[in-house]
Amino acid sequence: MRKLIVNIGELATPFGRNAWGGADQKKRVERYRHAWLLLEDGKVLSLGTGDPGGIARVPGTEILDAGGLLVTPGLVDAHTHLIFCGYRQNELALKLQGVSYLEILARGGGILSTVSATRLAVSEELFEKARKDLDEMLKHGVTTVEIKSGYGLDRETELRQLRIIKRLQNELPQDLVATYLGAHALPPEYKDNREGYISLMCEEIIPEIAREGLAEFCDVFCESGVFTAEETRRILEAGKKYGLRPKIHADEIDAIGGSELSKEVGAVSCEHLIRCRESGIAAMKEAGTVACLLPATSFYLGADYAPARAMIEAGVPVAMATDYNPGSCPSLNLQFVMNLGCLKYKLTPEEALTAVTLNAAAAIGRADRLGSLEPGKQADLVLWDAPDLEYIFYRMGSNLVKTVMKNGEVTA
Ligand code: NIG
Ligand code: FE
């Protein structure tokens, strides 16, 4: 089935099958005025500018009119925690009194309060909530989503969360990528037995996840009062032994060596990085790690913003994601993240586009097949109610998506 999209006002896309840092994060973006895009069997076949000529007359070609608007690749949200029950609106008052995120966690609230609610929830409830969220994300232009476990912490609930991701994958159009984040907090029943919980993850849960093929990545919240760098290394090495590729929640609140570990463990991505030091940037550069930054979390926590410009200038590819979760970022709107990327990180619109498409795809091991609109890649795209690329970074607070295509089909 061939589809020809004509009358595209601007077609903006990065090019490549890997993440780009340095000057390439901007330079590898092409912006075509008056463009057309030809799709076949869910993939991009070719693209060009001006009159598509004979291509439009090939029998069986369906013609779609973009109405002079902007087209970009489908957005990739490379970091979410969306399988949970237990929003925490009760913490708003504590936040307003100045109680910190880690203090709320230390008092048994925060992540642990969502863990209690998630353990009690029936699978159907978790599934339906996630399905609704993913549907809303699709309407916001997000065609690929990474989802972490980490609100079960016990064997049964962690596996349940990951199995729900599998089920969602069968029923929803988006590509979903699963990450095991058992090391999200120390479960209350192991409060006085860290070693016991770490062994349980490394020796029982990880092997079981691998046997069932339930996750591709393993992540650890490497943070003061949560897991140390040494524990992080141990858990990620155990994951690698079973084929789970490493990711690290690093330097979010304190720099305790998380990003520096990227080189040693060969992390695919480091996430957050608000407090990332030069040594962390150097380690990520050497390891080819993607820095996955989460500016809406900085916004919500009232924290600083990660040193995105320093990372790009050092040649580390920067991706951006929502971090959608019930504590530090109760928002699934990647368009807001795009605004913050320009306004707070000082990324150019081209750099920010790469951050939520190709570099985000690389952060979840998908840059070979999605994240850009070029021949051979999946036809995942967004038609924006916008005349050009600048507009979607400049406007804020409205959903600017007009139409979403996933694998060449209109899905929203
Ligand atoms: O990425 N930092 C750790 N995990 C999440 C927050 C989870 C929560 O508060 O429920 C994050 O910010
Ligand atoms: Fe997170």
Short mmCIF file of C-alpha atoms and ligand atoms in Angstrom, two decimals:
data_model
loop_
_atom_site.label_atom_id
_atom_site.label_comp_id
_atom_site.label_asym_id
_atom_site.label_seq_id
_atom_site.Cartn_x
_atom_site.Cartn_y
_atom_site.Cartn_z
CA MET A 1 0.00 0.00 0.00
CA ARG A 2 1.53 3.32 -1.11
CA LYS A 3 0.61 6.64 0.46
CA LEU A 4 1.86 9.97 -0.78
CA ILE A 5 1.66 12.94 1.58
CA VAL A 6 1.70 16.13 -0.48
CA ASN A 7 1.60 19.82 0.32
CA ILE A 8 3.77 19.58 3.43
CA GLY A 9 4.62 23.18 4.43
CA GLU A 10 7.77 22.05 6.22
CA LEU A 11 9.19 18.57 6.69
CA ALA A 12 11.70 18.62 9.56
CA THR A 13 13.63 15.49 10.51
CA PRO A 14 17.01 14.38 11.73
CA PHE A 15 18.86 11.88 9.57
CA GLY A 16 20.82 8.86 10.74
CA ARG A 17 20.67 5.52 12.46
CA ASN A 18 22.43 6.53 15.63
CA ALA A 19 22.31 9.33 18.20
CA TRP A 20 24.03 12.62 17.41
CA GLY A 21 25.86 14.88 19.87
CA GLY A 22 28.00 17.98 19.39
CA ALA A 23 27.27 20.16 16.36
CA ASP A 24 25.61 17.17 14.68
CA GLN A 25 22.66 17.29 17.06
CA LYS A 26 21.58 20.38 15.10
CA LYS A 27 23.36 19.88 11.77
CA ARG A 28 21.88 16.48 11.02
CA VAL A 29 18.38 17.95 10.94
CA GLU A 30 17.05 18.72 7.48
CA ARG A 31 14.24 21.19 6.98
CA TYR A 32 12.48 20.96 3.60
CA ARG A 33 9.94 23.54 2.49
CA HIS A 34 7.09 22.44 0.18
CA ALA A 35 7.84 18.78 0.66
CA TRP A 36 6.27 15.42 -0.08
CA LEU A 37 6.73 12.06 1.58
CA LEU A 38 6.08 8.66 0.04
CA LEU A 39 5.24 5.71 2.30
CA GLU A 40 4.95 2.05 1.43
CA ASP A 41 3.94 -0.84 3.67
CA GLY A 42 4.33 1.22 6.81
CA LYS A 43 7.79 2.49 5.93
CA VAL A 44 9.24 5.62 4.37
CA LEU A 45 10.12 5.00 0.72
CA SER A 46 11.29 8.44 -0.40
CA LEU A 47 10.86 12.16 0.11
CA GLY A 48 11.44 15.32 -1.82
CA THR A 49 10.44 18.90 -2.44
CA GLY A 50 8.30 20.62 -5.04
CA ASP A 51 5.95 18.70 -7.32
CA PRO A 52 6.16 14.91 -6.78
CA GLY A 53 5.33 14.55 -10.49
CA GLY A 54 4.92 10.98 -11.75
CA ILE A 55 5.09 9.50 -8.23
CA ALA A 56 1.57 10.82 -7.63
CA ARG A 57 0.28 9.05 -10.72
CA VAL A 58 1.45 5.52 -9.87
CA PRO A 59 -1.80 3.48 -9.76
CA GLY A 60 -2.90 2.52 -6.26
CA THR A 61 -1.22 5.48 -4.59
CA GLU A 62 -3.38 7.11 -1.95
CA ILE A 63 -2.81 10.87 -1.83
CA LEU A 64 -3.00 12.71 1.51
CA ASP A 65 -2.89 16.50 1.70
CA ALA A 66 -0.92 17.99 4.59
CA GLY A 67 -2.53 21.39 4.09
CA GLY A 68 0.75 23.31 4.12
CA LEU A 69 1.51 22.28 7.73
CA LEU A 70 4.57 20.93 9.55
CA VAL A 71 5.49 17.21 9.54
CA THR A 72 8.06 15.66 11.91
CA PRO A 73 8.89 12.10 12.97
CA GLY A 74 6.64 10.64 15.67
CA LEU A 75 7.85 11.64 19.13
CA VAL A 76 9.66 9.09 21.28
CA ASP A 77 9.18 9.23 25.06
CA ALA A 78 12.25 7.34 26.26
CA HIS A 79 11.60 7.48 30.02
CA THR A 80 8.28 6.91 31.78
CA HIS A 81 7.01 5.10 34.86
CA LEU A 82 3.45 4.80 33.64
CA ILE A 83 2.29 1.48 35.09
CA PHE A 84 1.08 2.39 38.56
CA CYS A 85 -1.88 3.04 40.76
CA GLY A 86 -1.64 5.69 43.46
CA TYR A 87 -1.34 9.28 42.41
CA ARG A 88 -0.02 11.38 45.27
CA GLN A 89 -1.93 14.62 45.31
CA ASN A 90 -1.71 14.51 49.11
CA GLU A 91 2.03 15.29 48.77
CA LEU A 92 1.33 18.66 47.22
CA ALA A 93 0.70 20.23 50.63
CA LEU A 94 3.98 18.76 51.96
CA LYS A 95 5.84 20.09 48.94
CA LEU A 96 4.38 23.52 49.51
CA GLN A 97 5.58 23.38 53.12
CA GLY A 98 9.06 22.78 51.77
CA VAL A 99 9.42 19.05 52.57
CA SER A 100 11.90 17.67 50.02
CA TYR A 101 11.37 14.77 47.64
CA LEU A 102 13.90 12.52 49.42
CA GLU A 103 12.50 13.49 52.83
CA ILE A 104 8.99 12.42 51.77
CA LEU A 105 10.47 9.10 50.57
CA ALA A 106 12.42 8.66 53.83
CA ARG A 107 9.15 9.09 55.76
CA GLY A 108 7.69 6.12 53.87
CA GLY A 109 5.74 8.25 51.38
CA GLY A 110 6.77 9.08 47.85
CA ILE A 111 7.62 6.05 45.74
CA LEU A 112 6.72 3.74 48.64
CA SER A 113 3.17 5.05 48.87
CA THR A 114 2.64 4.35 45.15
CA VAL A 115 4.19 0.91 45.72
CA SER A 116 1.54 0.08 48.35
CA ALA A 117 -1.29 1.17 46.04
CA THR A 118 0.18 -0.68 43.05
CA ARG A 119 0.59 -3.91 45.01
CA LEU A 120 -3.07 -3.73 46.03
CA ALA A 121 -4.39 -2.88 42.57
CA VAL A 122 -5.83 -5.60 40.39
CA SER A 123 -4.13 -6.07 37.02
CA GLU A 124 -7.15 -4.81 35.13
CA GLU A 125 -7.02 -1.52 36.97
CA LEU A 126 -3.32 -1.08 36.17
CA PHE A 127 -3.90 -2.04 32.56
CA GLU A 128 -6.80 0.36 32.04
CA LYS A 129 -4.98 3.29 33.58
CA ALA A 130 -1.94 2.64 31.39
CA ARG A 131 -4.07 2.21 28.30
CA LYS A 132 -5.75 5.56 28.90
CA ASP A 133 -2.38 7.27 29.43
CA LEU A 134 -0.91 5.78 26.26
CA ASP A 135 -3.92 6.88 24.30
CA GLU A 136 -3.47 10.42 25.55
CA MET A 137 0.23 10.26 24.72
CA LEU A 138 -0.57 9.15 21.19
CA LYS A 139 -2.87 12.13 20.78
CA HIS A 140 0.09 14.27 21.84
CA GLY A 141 2.21 12.82 19.05
CA VAL A 142 4.10 10.13 20.98
CA THR A 143 4.44 6.99 18.86
CA THR A 144 7.02 5.09 20.95
CA VAL A 145 7.19 4.81 24.73
CA GLU A 146 9.65 3.32 27.19
CA ILE A 147 7.99 2.06 30.38
CA LYS A 148 9.72 1.10 33.61
CA SER A 149 8.55 -1.20 36.36
CA GLY A 150 9.50 -0.23 39.90
CA TYR A 151 6.22 0.25 41.75
CA GLY A 152 5.99 -3.37 42.82
CA LEU A 153 9.47 -4.04 44.19
CA ASP A 154 8.38 -7.55 45.14
CA ARG A 155 8.78 -10.35 42.65
CA GLU A 156 5.12 -10.80 41.89
CA THR A 157 4.17 -7.17 41.35
CA GLU A 158 7.28 -6.34 39.32
CA LEU A 159 6.56 -9.25 36.97
CA ARG A 160 2.93 -8.20 36.85
CA GLN A 161 3.89 -4.68 35.77
CA LEU A 162 6.13 -6.04 33.02
CA ARG A 163 3.50 -8.50 31.81
CA ILE A 164 1.02 -5.64 31.56
CA ILE A 165 3.46 -3.84 29.24
CA LYS A 166 3.47 -6.94 27.02
CA ARG A 167 -0.30 -7.01 26.95
CA LEU A 168 -0.47 -3.30 26.16
CA GLN A 169 1.95 -3.90 23.30
CA ASN A 170 -0.49 -6.37 21.76
CA GLU A 171 -3.41 -3.98 21.98
CA LEU A 172 -2.00 -0.52 21.26
CA PRO A 173 -0.43 0.96 18.13
CA GLN A 174 2.64 2.44 19.81
CA ASP A 175 5.96 0.63 20.12
CA LEU A 176 6.53 -0.04 23.81
CA VAL A 177 9.91 -0.79 25.36
CA ALA A 178 10.09 -2.38 28.81
CA THR A 179 12.68 -1.66 31.50
CA TYR A 180 13.07 -3.49 34.80
CA LEU A 181 13.51 -0.94 37.61
CA GLY A 182 13.24 -3.19 40.67
CA ALA A 183 15.99 -0.99 42.14
CA HIS A 184 13.68 2.01 42.42
CA ALA A 185 13.56 1.98 46.22
CA LEU A 186 14.25 -0.47 49.01
CA PRO A 187 10.97 -2.28 49.71
CA PRO A 188 9.69 -1.85 53.29
CA GLU A 189 9.95 -5.58 54.02
CA TYR A 190 13.71 -5.40 53.28
CA LYS A 191 14.24 -2.19 55.25
CA ASP A 192 16.92 -3.83 57.36
CA ASN A 193 18.19 -6.21 54.74
CA ARG A 194 19.58 -4.38 51.69
CA GLU A 195 21.71 -7.37 50.80
CA GLY A 196 18.64 -9.61 50.79
CA TYR A 197 16.80 -7.39 48.32
CA ILE A 198 19.78 -6.94 46.02
CA SER A 199 20.35 -10.72 45.93
CA LEU A 200 16.65 -11.28 45.26
CA MET A 201 16.82 -8.96 42.24
CA CYS A 202 20.13 -10.28 40.91
CA GLU A 203 19.61 -13.97 41.53
CA GLU A 204 15.89 -14.51 41.15
CA ILE A 205 13.93 -11.70 39.58
CA ILE A 206 16.33 -10.74 36.77
CA PRO A 207 16.78 -14.36 35.59
CA GLU A 208 13.01 -14.81 35.59
CA ILE A 209 12.46 -11.62 33.59
CA ALA A 210 15.00 -12.82 31.06
CA ARG A 211 13.42 -16.28 30.82
CA GLU A 212 10.02 -14.74 30.09
CA GLY A 213 11.48 -12.06 27.80
CA LEU A 214 9.74 -9.34 29.79
CA ALA A 215 12.27 -6.50 29.56
CA GLU A 216 15.10 -5.23 27.37
CA PHE A 217 16.70 -2.85 29.85
CA CYS A 218 17.63 -2.79 33.52
CA ASP A 219 17.66 0.54 35.37
CA VAL A 220 18.72 1.58 38.89
CA PHE A 221 17.85 4.70 40.90
CA CYS A 222 21.42 5.57 41.90
CA GLU A 223 20.84 8.25 44.52
CA SER A 224 21.58 9.30 48.11
CA GLY A 225 19.43 7.20 50.40
CA VAL A 226 18.36 4.88 47.58
CA PHE A 227 21.05 2.75 45.83
CA THR A 228 24.80 3.47 45.96
CA ALA A 229 27.06 3.47 42.90
CA GLU A 230 28.56 0.16 44.01
CA GLU A 231 25.11 -1.45 44.36
CA THR A 232 24.10 0.05 41.02
CA ARG A 233 27.09 -1.54 39.34
CA ARG A 234 26.29 -4.91 40.84
CA ILE A 235 22.64 -4.87 39.78
CA LEU A 236 23.42 -3.67 36.25
CA GLU A 237 26.13 -6.32 35.83
CA ALA A 238 23.63 -8.98 36.89
CA GLY A 239 21.19 -7.60 34.32
CA LYS A 240 23.85 -7.71 31.59
CA LYS A 241 24.56 -11.35 32.35
CA TYR A 242 20.95 -12.02 31.40
CA GLY A 243 20.90 -9.76 28.35
CA LEU A 244 19.30 -6.69 29.95
CA ARG A 245 21.03 -3.53 28.74
CA PRO A 246 21.95 -0.96 31.40
CA LYS A 247 20.32 2.40 32.08
CA ILE A 248 20.95 4.59 35.13
CA HIS A 249 18.83 7.13 37.02
CA ALA A 250 21.93 9.21 37.76
CA ASP A 251 22.76 12.50 39.49
CA GLU A 252 19.11 13.52 39.90
CA ILE A 253 19.40 15.02 43.37
CA ASP A 254 23.00 14.27 44.35
CA ALA A 255 25.99 13.30 42.23
CA ILE A 256 27.12 10.05 43.86
CA GLY A 257 28.92 8.52 40.89
CA GLY A 258 25.97 7.43 38.74
CA SER A 259 26.95 9.01 35.44
CA GLU A 260 30.61 8.09 35.99
CA LEU A 261 29.49 4.44 36.07
CA SER A 262 28.23 4.70 32.49
CA LYS A 263 31.65 3.92 31.10
CA GLU A 264 32.27 0.95 33.34
CA VAL A 265 28.96 -0.74 32.72
CA GLY A 266 28.45 0.49 29.15
CA ALA A 267 25.17 2.28 29.90
CA VAL A 268 22.92 2.85 26.90
CA SER A 269 21.57 5.96 28.63
CA CYS A 270 21.89 7.95 31.82
CA GLU A 271 18.77 9.75 32.92
CA HIS A 272 18.06 12.98 34.87
CA LEU A 273 21.68 14.21 35.30
CA ILE A 274 20.69 17.45 37.03
CA ARG A 275 23.86 17.40 39.14
CA CYS A 276 26.09 15.74 36.54
CA ARG A 277 29.75 16.73 36.89
CA GLU A 278 32.45 17.05 34.23
CA SER A 279 33.70 13.56 35.10
CA GLY A 280 30.23 12.18 34.39
CA ILE A 281 30.02 13.98 31.06
CA ALA A 282 33.46 12.63 30.11
CA ALA A 283 32.46 9.07 31.05
CA MET A 284 29.24 9.25 28.98
CA LYS A 285 31.16 10.65 26.02
CA GLU A 286 33.66 7.79 26.14
CA ALA A 287 30.96 5.16 26.54
CA GLY A 288 28.73 6.53 23.77
CA THR A 289 25.95 6.89 26.34
CA VAL A 290 22.89 9.01 25.56
CA ALA A 291 22.06 11.66 28.19
CA CYS A 292 18.32 11.39 28.64
CA LEU A 293 17.21 14.64 30.27
CA LEU A 294 13.90 15.23 32.01
CA PRO A 295 13.27 18.97 32.30
CA ALA A 296 9.63 18.66 33.41
CA THR A 297 10.92 16.89 36.54
CA SER A 298 13.25 19.82 37.27
CA PHE A 299 10.26 22.09 36.77
CA TYR A 300 8.04 20.07 39.06
CA LEU A 301 10.62 19.59 41.81
CA GLY A 302 11.69 23.23 41.59
CA ALA A 303 15.19 21.89 41.00
CA ASP A 304 18.00 23.07 38.74
CA TYR A 305 18.13 22.09 35.08
CA ALA A 306 20.69 19.57 33.83
CA PRO A 307 23.71 21.09 32.05
CA ALA A 308 22.41 20.21 28.61
CA ARG A 309 24.56 22.67 26.65
CA ALA A 310 27.74 21.45 28.31
CA MET A 311 26.79 17.89 27.35
CA ILE A 312 26.07 18.74 23.73
CA GLU A 313 29.25 20.75 23.49
CA ALA A 314 31.22 17.82 24.90
CA GLY A 315 29.75 15.63 22.15
CA VAL A 316 27.30 13.70 24.35
CA PRO A 317 23.98 13.16 22.53
CA VAL A 318 21.09 14.66 24.47
CA ALA A 319 17.62 13.10 24.48
CA MET A 320 14.61 14.44 26.36
CA ALA A 321 11.68 12.57 27.89
CA THR A 322 8.78 13.19 30.28
CA ASP A 323 9.68 10.92 33.23
CA TYR A 324 5.89 10.65 33.64
CA ASN A 325 5.33 9.33 37.20
CA PRO A 326 3.09 10.12 40.19
CA GLY A 327 5.76 11.92 42.23
CA SER A 328 8.31 14.05 40.46
CA CYS A 329 6.46 14.56 37.17
CA PRO A 330 2.73 13.87 37.02
CA SER A 331 2.59 14.93 33.36
CA LEU A 332 2.75 12.87 30.19
CA ASN A 333 2.96 15.86 27.88
CA LEU A 334 6.16 15.64 25.85
CA GLN A 335 5.30 18.92 24.12
CA PHE A 336 5.80 20.73 27.44
CA VAL A 337 9.19 19.04 27.71
CA MET A 338 10.01 20.39 24.26
CA ASN A 339 9.19 23.94 25.39
CA LEU A 340 11.42 23.52 28.44
CA GLY A 341 14.22 22.09 26.29
CA CYS A 342 14.45 25.37 24.42
CA LEU A 343 13.64 27.75 27.25
CA LYS A 344 15.63 26.14 30.07
CA TYR A 345 18.32 24.05 28.39
CA LYS A 346 18.76 26.63 25.61
CA LEU A 347 18.57 24.01 22.89
CA THR A 348 17.80 25.21 19.39
CA PRO A 349 14.57 23.86 17.85
CA GLU A 350 16.66 21.50 15.70
CA GLU A 351 18.61 20.16 18.70
CA ALA A 352 15.41 19.76 20.68
CA LEU A 353 13.74 17.92 17.79
CA THR A 354 16.65 15.46 17.63
CA ALA A 355 16.34 15.07 21.42
CA VAL A 356 12.74 13.82 21.26
CA THR A 357 13.09 11.75 18.10
CA LEU A 358 16.36 10.19 16.93
CA ASN A 359 18.38 10.56 20.14
CA ALA A 360 15.42 9.35 22.20
CA ALA A 361 15.12 6.34 19.89
CA ALA A 362 18.84 5.64 20.44
CA ALA A 363 18.31 5.82 24.21
CA ILE A 364 16.02 2.78 23.88
CA GLY A 365 17.95 0.96 21.18
CA ARG A 366 15.59 1.81 18.32
CA ALA A 367 17.58 4.34 16.23
CA ASP A 368 18.03 1.80 13.44
CA ARG A 369 14.30 1.74 12.68
CA LEU A 370 12.63 4.88 14.02
CA GLY A 371 13.25 8.45 15.18
CA SER A 372 13.68 9.97 11.70
CA LEU A 373 11.82 10.14 8.41
CA GLU A 374 14.15 8.63 5.84
CA PRO A 375 13.99 5.69 3.45
CA GLY A 376 13.64 2.36 5.24
CA LYS A 377 12.52 3.75 8.58
CA GLN A 378 9.07 3.22 10.10
CA ALA A 379 6.47 5.69 8.89
CA ASP A 380 5.79 7.13 12.36
CA LEU A 381 4.98 10.80 11.95
CA VAL A 382 3.13 13.79 13.29
CA LEU A 383 1.26 16.38 11.26
CA TRP A 384 1.25 19.50 13.42
CA ASP A 385 -1.18 22.36 13.49
CA ALA A 386 1.87 24.55 12.94
CA PRO A 387 3.47 26.31 9.98
CA ASP A 388 7.08 25.54 10.84
CA LEU A 389 9.42 23.90 13.36
CA GLU A 390 9.94 26.97 15.57
CA TYR A 391 6.21 27.21 16.21
CA ILE A 392 5.90 23.92 18.15
CA PHE A 393 8.68 24.96 20.55
CA TYR A 394 7.39 28.50 20.90
CA ARG A 395 3.68 27.90 21.62
CA MET A 396 2.91 26.25 24.93
CA GLY A 397 0.07 24.69 26.88
CA SER A 398 -2.02 23.51 23.91
CA ASN A 399 -1.82 20.20 22.16
CA LEU A 400 -0.63 21.22 18.68
CA VAL A 401 -0.95 17.78 17.10
CA LYS A 402 -3.34 17.49 14.19
CA THR A 403 -2.80 13.92 12.96
CA VAL A 404 -0.56 11.02 14.02
CA MET A 405 0.55 8.15 11.79
CA LYS A 406 2.06 4.96 13.18
CA ASN A 407 3.58 2.51 10.71
CA GLY A 408 1.88 4.47 7.92
CA GLU A 409 -1.63 4.27 9.44
CA VAL A 410 -3.54 7.23 10.83
CA THR A 411 -3.98 6.44 14.51
CA ALA A 412 -4.90 9.76 16.10
O1 NIG B 1 12.47 9.38 37.83
N1 NIG B 1 13.70 9.21 40.52
C1 NIG B 1 13.12 8.15 40.65
N2 NIG B 1 11.98 7.83 40.10
C2 NIG B 1 11.07 8.75 39.54
C3 NIG B 1 10.12 9.27 40.54
C4 NIG B 1 9.21 8.22 41.00
C5 NIG B 1 8.20 8.67 42.00
O2 NIG B 1 8.37 9.69 42.69
O3 NIG B 1 7.19 7.95 42.08
C6 NIG B 1 11.84 9.80 38.78
O4 NIG B 1 11.82 10.99 39.10
FE FE B 2 12.43 8.33 36.26
#
